[in-house]
Short mmCIF file of C-alpha atoms and ligand atoms in Angstrom, two decimals:
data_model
loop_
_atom_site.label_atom_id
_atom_site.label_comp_id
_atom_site.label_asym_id
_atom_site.label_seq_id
_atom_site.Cartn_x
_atom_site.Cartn_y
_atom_site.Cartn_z
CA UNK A 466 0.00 0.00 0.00
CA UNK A 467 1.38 3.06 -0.99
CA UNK A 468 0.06 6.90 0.03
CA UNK A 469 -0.27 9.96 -2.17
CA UNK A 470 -0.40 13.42 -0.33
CA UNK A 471 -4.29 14.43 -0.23
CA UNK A 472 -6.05 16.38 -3.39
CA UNK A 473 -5.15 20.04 -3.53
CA UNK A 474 -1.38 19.43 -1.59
CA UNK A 475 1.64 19.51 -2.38
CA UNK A 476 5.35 18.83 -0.43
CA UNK A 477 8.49 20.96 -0.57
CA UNK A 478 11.29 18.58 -0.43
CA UNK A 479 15.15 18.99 -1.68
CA UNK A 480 14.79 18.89 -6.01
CA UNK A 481 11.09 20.20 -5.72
CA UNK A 482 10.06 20.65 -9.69
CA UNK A 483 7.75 23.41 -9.02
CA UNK A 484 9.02 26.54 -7.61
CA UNK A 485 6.90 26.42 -4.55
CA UNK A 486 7.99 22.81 -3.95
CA UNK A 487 11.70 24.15 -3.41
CA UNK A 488 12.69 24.66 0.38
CA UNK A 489 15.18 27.22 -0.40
CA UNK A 490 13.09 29.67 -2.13
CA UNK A 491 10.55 29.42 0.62
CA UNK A 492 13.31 29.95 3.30
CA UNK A 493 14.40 33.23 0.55
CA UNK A 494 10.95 34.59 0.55
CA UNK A 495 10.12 34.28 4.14
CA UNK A 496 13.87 36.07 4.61
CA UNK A 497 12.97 38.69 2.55
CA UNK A 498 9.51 39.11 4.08
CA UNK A 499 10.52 39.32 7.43
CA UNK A 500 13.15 41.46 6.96
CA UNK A 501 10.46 44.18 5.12
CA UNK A 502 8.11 43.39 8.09
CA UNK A 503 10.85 44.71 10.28
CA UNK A 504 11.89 47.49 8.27
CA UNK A 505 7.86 48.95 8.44
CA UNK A 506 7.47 48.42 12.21
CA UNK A 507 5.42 44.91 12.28
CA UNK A 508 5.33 42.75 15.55
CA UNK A 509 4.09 38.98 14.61
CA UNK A 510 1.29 37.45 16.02
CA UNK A 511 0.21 33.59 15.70
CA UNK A 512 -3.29 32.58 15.83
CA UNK A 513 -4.30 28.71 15.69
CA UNK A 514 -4.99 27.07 12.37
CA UNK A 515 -8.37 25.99 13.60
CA UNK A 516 -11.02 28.40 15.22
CA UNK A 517 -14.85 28.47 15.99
CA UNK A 518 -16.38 27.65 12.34
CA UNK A 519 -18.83 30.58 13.62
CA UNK A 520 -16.10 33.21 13.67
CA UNK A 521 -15.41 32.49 9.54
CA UNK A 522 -19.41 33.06 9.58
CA UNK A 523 -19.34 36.02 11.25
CA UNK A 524 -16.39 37.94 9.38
CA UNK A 525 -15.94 36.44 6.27
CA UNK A 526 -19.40 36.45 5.84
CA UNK A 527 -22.25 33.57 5.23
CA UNK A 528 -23.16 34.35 2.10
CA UNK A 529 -19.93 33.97 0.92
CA UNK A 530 -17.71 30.96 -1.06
CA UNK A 531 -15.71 30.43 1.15
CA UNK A 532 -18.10 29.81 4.13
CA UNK A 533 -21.03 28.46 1.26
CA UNK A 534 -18.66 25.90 0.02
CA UNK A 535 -15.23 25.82 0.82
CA UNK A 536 -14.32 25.78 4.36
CA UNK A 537 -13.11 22.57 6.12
CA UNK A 538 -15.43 22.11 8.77
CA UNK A 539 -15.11 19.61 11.60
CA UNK A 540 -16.85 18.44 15.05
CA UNK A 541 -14.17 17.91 18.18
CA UNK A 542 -15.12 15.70 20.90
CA UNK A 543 -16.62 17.74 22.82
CA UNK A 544 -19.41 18.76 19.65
CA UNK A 545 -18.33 22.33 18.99
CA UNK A 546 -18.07 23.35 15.57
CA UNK A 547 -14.60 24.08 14.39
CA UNK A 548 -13.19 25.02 11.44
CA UNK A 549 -9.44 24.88 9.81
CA UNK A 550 -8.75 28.51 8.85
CA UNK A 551 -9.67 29.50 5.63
CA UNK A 552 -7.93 33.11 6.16
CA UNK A 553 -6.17 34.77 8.59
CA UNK A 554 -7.81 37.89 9.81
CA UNK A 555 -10.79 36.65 11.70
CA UNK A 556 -8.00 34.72 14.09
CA UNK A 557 -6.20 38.20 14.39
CA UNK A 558 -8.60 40.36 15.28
CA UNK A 559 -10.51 37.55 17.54
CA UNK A 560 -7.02 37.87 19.12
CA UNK A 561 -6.86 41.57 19.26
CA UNK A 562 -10.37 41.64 20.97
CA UNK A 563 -9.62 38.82 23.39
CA UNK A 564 -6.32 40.23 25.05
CA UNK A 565 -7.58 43.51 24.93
CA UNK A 566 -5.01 44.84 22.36
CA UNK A 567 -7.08 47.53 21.81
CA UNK A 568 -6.14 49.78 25.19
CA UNK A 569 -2.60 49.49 24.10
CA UNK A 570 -1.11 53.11 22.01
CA UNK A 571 -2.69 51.88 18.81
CA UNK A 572 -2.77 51.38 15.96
CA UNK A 573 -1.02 48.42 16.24
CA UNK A 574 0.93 46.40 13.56
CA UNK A 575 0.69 42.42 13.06
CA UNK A 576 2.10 40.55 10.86
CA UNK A 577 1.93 36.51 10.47
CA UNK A 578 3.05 33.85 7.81
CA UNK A 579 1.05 30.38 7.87
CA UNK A 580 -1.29 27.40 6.26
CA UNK A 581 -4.84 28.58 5.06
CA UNK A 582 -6.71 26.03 4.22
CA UNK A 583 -10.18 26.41 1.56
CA UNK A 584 -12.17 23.25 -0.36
CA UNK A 585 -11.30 24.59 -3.71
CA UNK A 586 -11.18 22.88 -7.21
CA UNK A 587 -7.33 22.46 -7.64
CA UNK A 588 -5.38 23.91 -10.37
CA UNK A 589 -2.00 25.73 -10.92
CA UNK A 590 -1.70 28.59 -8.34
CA UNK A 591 -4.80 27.11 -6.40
CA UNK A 592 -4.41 24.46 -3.86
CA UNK A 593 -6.47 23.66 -0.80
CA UNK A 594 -3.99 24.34 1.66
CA UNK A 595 -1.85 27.52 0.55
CA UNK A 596 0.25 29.28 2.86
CA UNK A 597 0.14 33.23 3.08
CA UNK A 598 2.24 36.16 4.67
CA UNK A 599 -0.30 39.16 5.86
CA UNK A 600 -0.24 41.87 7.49
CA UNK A 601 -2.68 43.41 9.87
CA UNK A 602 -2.93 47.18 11.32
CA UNK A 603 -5.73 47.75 14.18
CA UNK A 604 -6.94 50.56 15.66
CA UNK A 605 -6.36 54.01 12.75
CA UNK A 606 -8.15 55.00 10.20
CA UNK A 607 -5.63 56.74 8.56
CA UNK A 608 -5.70 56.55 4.98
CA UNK A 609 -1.93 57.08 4.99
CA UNK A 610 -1.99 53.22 6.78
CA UNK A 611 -3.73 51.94 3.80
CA UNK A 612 -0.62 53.52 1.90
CA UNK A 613 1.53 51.63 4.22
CA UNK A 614 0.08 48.57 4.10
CA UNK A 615 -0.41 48.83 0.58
CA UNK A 616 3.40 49.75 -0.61
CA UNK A 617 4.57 47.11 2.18
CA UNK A 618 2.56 44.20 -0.24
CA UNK A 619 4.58 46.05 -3.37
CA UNK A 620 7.89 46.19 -1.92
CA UNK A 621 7.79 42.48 -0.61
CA UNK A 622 6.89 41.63 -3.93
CA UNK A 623 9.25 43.52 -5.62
CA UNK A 624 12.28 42.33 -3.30
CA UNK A 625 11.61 39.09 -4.91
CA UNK A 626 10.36 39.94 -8.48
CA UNK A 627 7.44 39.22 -8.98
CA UNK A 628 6.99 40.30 -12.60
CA UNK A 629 4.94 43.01 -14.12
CA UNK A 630 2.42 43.48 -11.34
CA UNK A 631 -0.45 46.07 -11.42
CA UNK A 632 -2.24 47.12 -7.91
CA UNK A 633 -5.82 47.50 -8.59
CA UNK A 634 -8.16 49.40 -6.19
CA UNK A 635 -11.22 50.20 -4.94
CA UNK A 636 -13.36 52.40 -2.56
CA UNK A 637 -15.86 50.29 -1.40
CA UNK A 638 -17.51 53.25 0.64
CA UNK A 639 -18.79 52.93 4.52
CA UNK A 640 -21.26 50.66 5.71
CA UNK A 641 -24.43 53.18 4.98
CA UNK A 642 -22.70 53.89 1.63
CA UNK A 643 -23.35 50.26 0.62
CA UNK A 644 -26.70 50.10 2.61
CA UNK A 645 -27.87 52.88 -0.11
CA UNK A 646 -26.10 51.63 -3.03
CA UNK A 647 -26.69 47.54 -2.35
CA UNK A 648 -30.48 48.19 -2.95
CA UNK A 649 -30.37 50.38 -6.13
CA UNK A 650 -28.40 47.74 -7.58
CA UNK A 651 -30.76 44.86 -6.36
CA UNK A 652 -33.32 46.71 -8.23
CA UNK A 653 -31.50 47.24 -11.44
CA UNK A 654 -30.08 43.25 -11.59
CA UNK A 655 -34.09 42.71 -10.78
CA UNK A 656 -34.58 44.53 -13.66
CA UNK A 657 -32.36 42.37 -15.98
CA UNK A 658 -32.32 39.13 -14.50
CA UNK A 659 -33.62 37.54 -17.61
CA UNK A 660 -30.09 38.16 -19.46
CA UNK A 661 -28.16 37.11 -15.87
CA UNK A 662 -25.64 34.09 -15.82
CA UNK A 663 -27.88 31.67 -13.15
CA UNK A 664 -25.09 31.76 -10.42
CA UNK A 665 -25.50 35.92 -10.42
CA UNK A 666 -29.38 34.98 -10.27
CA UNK A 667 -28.75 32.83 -7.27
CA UNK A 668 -26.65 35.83 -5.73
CA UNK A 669 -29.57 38.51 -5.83
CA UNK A 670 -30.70 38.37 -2.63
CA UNK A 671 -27.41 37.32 -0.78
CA UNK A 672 -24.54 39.14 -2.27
CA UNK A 673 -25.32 40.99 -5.33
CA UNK A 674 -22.12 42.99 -5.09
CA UNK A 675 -20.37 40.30 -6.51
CA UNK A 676 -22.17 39.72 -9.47
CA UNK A 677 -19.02 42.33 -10.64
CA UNK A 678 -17.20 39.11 -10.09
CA UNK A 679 -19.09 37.22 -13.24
CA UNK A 680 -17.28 36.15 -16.09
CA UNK A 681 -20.13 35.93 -18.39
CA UNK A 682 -20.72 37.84 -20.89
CA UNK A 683 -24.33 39.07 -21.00
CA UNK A 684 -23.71 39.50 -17.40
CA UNK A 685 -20.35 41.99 -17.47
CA UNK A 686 -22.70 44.03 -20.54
CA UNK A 687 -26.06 44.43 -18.01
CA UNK A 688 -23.05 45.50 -15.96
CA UNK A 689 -21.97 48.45 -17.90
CA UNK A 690 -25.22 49.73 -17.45
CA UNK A 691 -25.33 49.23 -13.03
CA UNK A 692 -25.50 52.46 -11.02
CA UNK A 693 -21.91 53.28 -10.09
CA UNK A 694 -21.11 52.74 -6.26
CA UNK A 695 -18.74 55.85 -6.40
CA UNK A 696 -21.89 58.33 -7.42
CA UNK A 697 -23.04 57.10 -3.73
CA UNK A 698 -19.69 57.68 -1.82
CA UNK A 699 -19.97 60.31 1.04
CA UNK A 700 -17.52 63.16 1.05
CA UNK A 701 -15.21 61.46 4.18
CA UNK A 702 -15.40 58.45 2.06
CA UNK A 703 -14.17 60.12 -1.64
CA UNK A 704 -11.69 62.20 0.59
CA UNK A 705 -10.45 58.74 2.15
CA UNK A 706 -9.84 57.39 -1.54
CA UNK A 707 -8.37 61.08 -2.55
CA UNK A 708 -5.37 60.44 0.03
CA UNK A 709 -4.66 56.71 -0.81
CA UNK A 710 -4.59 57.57 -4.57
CA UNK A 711 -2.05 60.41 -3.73
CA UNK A 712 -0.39 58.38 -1.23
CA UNK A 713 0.38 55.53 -3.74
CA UNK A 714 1.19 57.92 -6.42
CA UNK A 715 4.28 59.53 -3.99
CA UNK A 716 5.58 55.95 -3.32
CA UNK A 717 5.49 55.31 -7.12
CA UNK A 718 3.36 52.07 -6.63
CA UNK A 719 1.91 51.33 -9.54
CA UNK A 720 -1.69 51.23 -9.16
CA UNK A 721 -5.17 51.07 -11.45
CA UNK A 722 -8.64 52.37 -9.99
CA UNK A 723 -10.97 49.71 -11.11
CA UNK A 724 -14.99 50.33 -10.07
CA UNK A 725 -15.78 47.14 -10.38
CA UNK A 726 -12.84 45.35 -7.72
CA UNK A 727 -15.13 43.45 -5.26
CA UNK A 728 -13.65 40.78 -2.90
CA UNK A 729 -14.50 37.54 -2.12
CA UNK A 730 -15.14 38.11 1.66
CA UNK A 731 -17.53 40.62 2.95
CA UNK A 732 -15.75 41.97 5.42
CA UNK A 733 -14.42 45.05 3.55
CA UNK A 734 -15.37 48.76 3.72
CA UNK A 735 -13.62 51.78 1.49
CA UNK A 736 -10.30 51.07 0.19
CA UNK A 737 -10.19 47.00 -1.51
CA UNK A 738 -7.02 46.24 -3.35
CA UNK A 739 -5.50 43.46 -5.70
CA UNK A 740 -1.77 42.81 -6.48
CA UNK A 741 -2.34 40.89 -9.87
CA UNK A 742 0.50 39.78 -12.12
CA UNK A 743 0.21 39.74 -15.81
CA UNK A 744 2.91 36.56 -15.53
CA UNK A 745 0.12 34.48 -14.00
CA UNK A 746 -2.05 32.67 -15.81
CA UNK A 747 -6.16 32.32 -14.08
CA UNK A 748 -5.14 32.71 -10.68
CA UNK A 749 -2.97 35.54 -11.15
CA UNK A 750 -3.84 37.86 -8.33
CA UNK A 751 -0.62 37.73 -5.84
CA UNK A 752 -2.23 39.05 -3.29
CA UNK A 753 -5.21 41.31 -1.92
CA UNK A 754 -6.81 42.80 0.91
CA UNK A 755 -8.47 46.17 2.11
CA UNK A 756 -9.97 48.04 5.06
CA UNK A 757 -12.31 46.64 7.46
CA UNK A 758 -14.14 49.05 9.94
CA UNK A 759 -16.92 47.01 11.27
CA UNK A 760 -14.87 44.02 11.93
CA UNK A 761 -13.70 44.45 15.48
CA UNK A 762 -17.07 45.13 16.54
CA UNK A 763 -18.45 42.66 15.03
CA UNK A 764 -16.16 41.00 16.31
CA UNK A 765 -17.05 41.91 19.87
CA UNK A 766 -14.45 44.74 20.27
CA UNK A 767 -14.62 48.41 20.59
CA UNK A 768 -15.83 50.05 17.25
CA UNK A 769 -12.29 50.29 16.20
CA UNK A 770 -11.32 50.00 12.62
CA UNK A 771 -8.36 47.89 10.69
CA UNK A 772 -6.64 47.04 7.50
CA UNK A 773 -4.82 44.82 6.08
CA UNK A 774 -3.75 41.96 3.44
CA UNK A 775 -2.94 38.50 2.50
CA UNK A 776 -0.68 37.11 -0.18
CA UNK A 777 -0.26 33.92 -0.85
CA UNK A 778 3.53 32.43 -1.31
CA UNK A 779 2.69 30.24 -3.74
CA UNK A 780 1.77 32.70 -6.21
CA UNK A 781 4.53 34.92 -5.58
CA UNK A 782 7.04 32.03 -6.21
CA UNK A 783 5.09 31.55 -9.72
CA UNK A 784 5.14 34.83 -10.21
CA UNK A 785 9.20 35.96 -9.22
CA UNK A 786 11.88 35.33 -11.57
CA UNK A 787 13.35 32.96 -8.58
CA UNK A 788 17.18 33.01 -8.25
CA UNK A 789 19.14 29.70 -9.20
CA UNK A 790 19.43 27.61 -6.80
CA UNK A 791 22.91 28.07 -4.98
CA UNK A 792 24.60 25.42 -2.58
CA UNK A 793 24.77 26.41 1.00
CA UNK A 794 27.36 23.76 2.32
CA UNK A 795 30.70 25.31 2.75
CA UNK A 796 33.05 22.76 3.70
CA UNK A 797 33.06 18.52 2.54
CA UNK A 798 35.04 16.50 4.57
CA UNK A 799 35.99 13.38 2.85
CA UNK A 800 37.67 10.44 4.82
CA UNK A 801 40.22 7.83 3.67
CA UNK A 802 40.13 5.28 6.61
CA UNK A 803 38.09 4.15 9.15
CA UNK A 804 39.97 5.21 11.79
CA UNK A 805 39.72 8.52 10.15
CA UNK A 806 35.46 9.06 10.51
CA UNK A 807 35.53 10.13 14.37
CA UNK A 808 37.96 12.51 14.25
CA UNK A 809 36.12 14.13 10.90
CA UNK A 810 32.55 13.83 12.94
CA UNK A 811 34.45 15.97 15.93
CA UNK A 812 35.56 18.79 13.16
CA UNK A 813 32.25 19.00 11.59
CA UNK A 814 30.56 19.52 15.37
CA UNK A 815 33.33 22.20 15.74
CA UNK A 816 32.56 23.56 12.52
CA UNK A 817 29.19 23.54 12.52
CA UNK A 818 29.23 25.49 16.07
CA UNK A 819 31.49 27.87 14.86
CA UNK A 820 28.33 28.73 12.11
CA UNK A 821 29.81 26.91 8.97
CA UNK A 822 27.84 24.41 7.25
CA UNK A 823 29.39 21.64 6.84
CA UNK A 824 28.79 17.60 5.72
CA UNK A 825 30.63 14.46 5.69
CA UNK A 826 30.11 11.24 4.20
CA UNK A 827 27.40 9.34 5.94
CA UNK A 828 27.18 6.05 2.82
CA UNK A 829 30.39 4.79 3.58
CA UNK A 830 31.71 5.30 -0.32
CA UNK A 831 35.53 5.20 -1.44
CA UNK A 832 37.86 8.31 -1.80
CA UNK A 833 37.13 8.52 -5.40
CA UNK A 834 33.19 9.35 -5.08
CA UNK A 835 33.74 11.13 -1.77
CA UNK A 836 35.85 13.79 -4.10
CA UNK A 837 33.11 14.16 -6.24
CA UNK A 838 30.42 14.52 -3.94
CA UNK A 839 32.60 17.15 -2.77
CA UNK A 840 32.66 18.61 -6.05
CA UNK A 841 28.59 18.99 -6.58
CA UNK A 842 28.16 19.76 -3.35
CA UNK A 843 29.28 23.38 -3.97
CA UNK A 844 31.15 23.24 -0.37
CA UNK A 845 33.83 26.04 -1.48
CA UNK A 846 36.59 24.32 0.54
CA UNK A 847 37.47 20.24 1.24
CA UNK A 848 39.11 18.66 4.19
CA UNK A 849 40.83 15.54 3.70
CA UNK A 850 41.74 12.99 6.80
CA UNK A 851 43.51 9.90 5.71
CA UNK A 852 45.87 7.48 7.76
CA UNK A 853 48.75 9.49 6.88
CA UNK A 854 47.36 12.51 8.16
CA UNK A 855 46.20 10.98 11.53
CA UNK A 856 49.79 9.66 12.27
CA UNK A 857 51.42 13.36 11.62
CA UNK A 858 48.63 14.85 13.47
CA UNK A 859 47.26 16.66 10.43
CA UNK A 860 44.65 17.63 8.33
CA UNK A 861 44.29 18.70 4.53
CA UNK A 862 42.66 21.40 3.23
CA UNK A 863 41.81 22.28 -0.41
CA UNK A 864 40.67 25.33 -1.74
CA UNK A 865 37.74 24.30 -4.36
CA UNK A 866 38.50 27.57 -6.72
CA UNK A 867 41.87 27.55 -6.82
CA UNK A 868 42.62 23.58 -6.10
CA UNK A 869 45.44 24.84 -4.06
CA UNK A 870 45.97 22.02 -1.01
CA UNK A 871 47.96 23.07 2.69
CA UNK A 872 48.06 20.68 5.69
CA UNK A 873 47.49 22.48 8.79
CA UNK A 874 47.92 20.64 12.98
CA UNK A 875 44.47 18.94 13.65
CA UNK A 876 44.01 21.15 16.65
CA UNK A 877 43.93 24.43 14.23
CA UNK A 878 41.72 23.02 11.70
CA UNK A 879 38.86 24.58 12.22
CA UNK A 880 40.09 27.93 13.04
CA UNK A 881 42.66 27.36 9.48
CA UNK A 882 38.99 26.63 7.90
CA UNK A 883 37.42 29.60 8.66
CA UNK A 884 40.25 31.60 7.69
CA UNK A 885 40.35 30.12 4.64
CA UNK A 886 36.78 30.57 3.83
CA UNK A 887 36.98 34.12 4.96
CA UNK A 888 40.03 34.95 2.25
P1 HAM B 1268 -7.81 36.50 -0.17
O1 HAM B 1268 -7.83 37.40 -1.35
O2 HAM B 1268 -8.92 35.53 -0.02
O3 HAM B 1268 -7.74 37.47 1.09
O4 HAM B 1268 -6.45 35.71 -0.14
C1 HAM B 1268 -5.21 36.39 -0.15
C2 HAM B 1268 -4.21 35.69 -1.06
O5 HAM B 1268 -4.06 34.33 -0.67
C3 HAM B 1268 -4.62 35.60 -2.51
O6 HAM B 1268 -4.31 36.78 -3.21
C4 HAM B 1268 -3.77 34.44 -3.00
O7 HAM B 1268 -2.44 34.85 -3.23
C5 HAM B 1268 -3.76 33.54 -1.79
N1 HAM B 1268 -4.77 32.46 -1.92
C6 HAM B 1268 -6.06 32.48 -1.55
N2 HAM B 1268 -6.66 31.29 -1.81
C7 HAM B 1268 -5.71 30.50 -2.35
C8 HAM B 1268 -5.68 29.13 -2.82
N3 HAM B 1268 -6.75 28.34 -2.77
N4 HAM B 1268 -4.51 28.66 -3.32
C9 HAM B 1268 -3.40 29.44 -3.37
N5 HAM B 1268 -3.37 30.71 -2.93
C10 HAM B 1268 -4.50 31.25 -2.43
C11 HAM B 1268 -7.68 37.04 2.38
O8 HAM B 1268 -7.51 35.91 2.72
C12 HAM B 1268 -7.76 38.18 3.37
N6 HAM B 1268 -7.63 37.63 4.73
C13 HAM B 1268 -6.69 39.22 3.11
C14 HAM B 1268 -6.79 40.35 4.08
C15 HAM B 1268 -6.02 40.56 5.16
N7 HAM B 1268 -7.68 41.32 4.05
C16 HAM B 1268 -7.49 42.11 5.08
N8 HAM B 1268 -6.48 41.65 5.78
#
């Protein structure tokens, strides 16, 4: 009986085909996100892969996919409803409300990197679980933050080049902007249902909002015609999208206003946003994410607003032009004798506590294909240890560039190895 990993997964394991299924260019893109995360003033926070299925309900919203039809639900033992996360704000700001992050000086900046998990069909850049790095700000409603948050998505993408990427945006308006605007358009798809696709049909009395989402045709033309949500923006609301616009344009982020950006989760209020890469192919939005104002009260919190956004790593990896892959070992010792295997094991543990990466052969294979594991191991410098060297109290070491060779006292060999890799 053999096992294949379950529908929708996929491993990262050393020779990975995909770029996603490489460990070093995960370990590279989590580097370089970090470091940005640091550079912008982000603390990380950690929130269980598993909640209450009834906080997805709540915040992502019930009328949406991912609660209609894609969340992996589950009953524990003790018959509460749980649910693996399908996103990850709903776990941060159940967080933020529980330990009362919200009397600290706010707003306050979160950022997290971790398995999402969502029932989808599977196909390149989709997968059921996916693993994002977000970003969450609580507690301003600034609309300079929604720059921030906005050019901090860019720049990580950028530091690992994701090619030719367009930000699109939206103003989604406040909560009574849509309470206005949600039935005017109700009333206009009412008006048209006959030339409707049957899933934007289904969506009339749930979530016609995202009937903008519809690929079909005779739906995107009754579209054309829909009452615009911006005619029904307030003045805080336009002035909101006035600053972000500005903002964006000063930090040369390349950005598109598109009227008709609507998310999948319903959650969102004024600015929505898209990172979407022309390099993709179907799924080719990197990453998105927006402003939510009514969350945290929803939520059970003070009436506090946040923003933030999710991108998933996958994507980004199909989307960078990924560096080749580059060895990391430094240093292959290769042992003639038996006798000679202890003494290599006690300068790799010195090695490898003075910080170099080292290796040693563990398959018990002759001098000949030692050297040439040496050689595609990319280690930049060899140590030999043969009989010889043990009875003059020795070691060899050879310079991979330059194939220059020096025997240096055992007891100095792995301070003569550093130096050497230091030249
Ligand atoms: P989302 O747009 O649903 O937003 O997901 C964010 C990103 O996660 C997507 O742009 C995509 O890169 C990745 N992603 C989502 N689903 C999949 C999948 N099935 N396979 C591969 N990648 C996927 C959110 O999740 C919001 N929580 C973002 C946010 C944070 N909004 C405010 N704060």
């Amino acid at each position: 009986m053999t096992y294949r990993g379950p529908k929708g997964t996929y491993d990262v394991y050393p020779g990975g085909r995909e770029p996603h299924e490489r460990p070093e260019l995960w370990r590279w893109v989590e580097g370089v996100a970090a470091d940005a995360f640091r550079r912008y003033g982000y603390t990380e926070v950690r929130t269980p892969i598993f909640e209450e299925a009834e906080l997805f309900v709540r915040s992502v919203g019930e009328a949406s996919d991912i609660v209609r039809k894609e969340m992996f639900v589950f009953e524990d033992k003790g018959e509460r409803e749980l649910a693996l996360r399908p996103e990850g704000t709903a776990g941060v700001v159940r967080a933020y409300v529980e330990h009362n992050l919200f009397r600290a000086a706010q707003p306050i900046k979160l950022f997290y990197r971790g398995p999402m998990f969502r029932h989808e069909r599977q196909q390149k850049g989709r997968y059921r679980q996916h693993t994002q790095i977000g970003a969450e700000v609580l507690g301003s409603a600034d609309p300079l933050v929604d720059v921030e948050v906005i050019h901090l998505l860019y720049a990580i993408h950028q530091a690992i080049g994701v090619r030719d990427e367009v930000v699109y945006l939206n103003n989604l308006g406040d909560l009574e902007t849509r309470r206005r605007y949600v039935p005017e358009l109700r009333a206009f798809l009412q008006a048209n249902r006959s030339d409707l696709d049957p899933d934007s049909v289904a969506r009339l009395e749930t979530n016609p909002l995202r009937t903008f989402d519809s690929k079909d045709r005779d739906t995107q033309a009754v579209l054309r015609e829909a009452p615009s949500l911006h005619d029904f923006l307030s003045r805080d609301a336009a002035g909101h999208f006035a600053t972000v616009t500005a903002g964006l344009e000063a930090l040369d982020v390349p950005y598109e206003v598109d009227e008709r950006l609507v998310r999948g989760l319903d959650y969102y209020t004024l600015t929505v946003f898209e990172a979407k890469s022309a390099a993709l192919g179907a799924q080719d939005t990197v990453g998105g994410g927006g402003r939510y104002n009514g969350l945290v009260s929803e939520l059970g919190g003070p009436d506090l607003p946040g923003i933030g956004f999710g991108s998933g790593i996958e994507r980004m990896l199909l989307a960078a032009t990924a560096p080749e892959e580059g060895s990391n070992l430094q240093v292959f010792i290769v042992t003639l004798s038996d006798e000679a295997r202890v003494p290599a094991m006690r300068l790799a543990g010195a090695l490898r506590e003075s910080g170099v990466a080292c290796d040693l052969d563990y398959g018990g294979r002759g001098a000949k294909a030692q050297f040439r594991q040496a050689d595609r191991s990319g280690a930049s410098c060899t140590v030999v240890i043969g009989d010889d060297e043990l009875s003059e109290g020795v070691v060899k070491l050879r310079d991979m560039s330059s194939g220059d060779e020096v025997s240096v006292p055992a007891e100095d060999a792995a301070r003569e190895v550093v130096r050497l890799l230091d030249r």
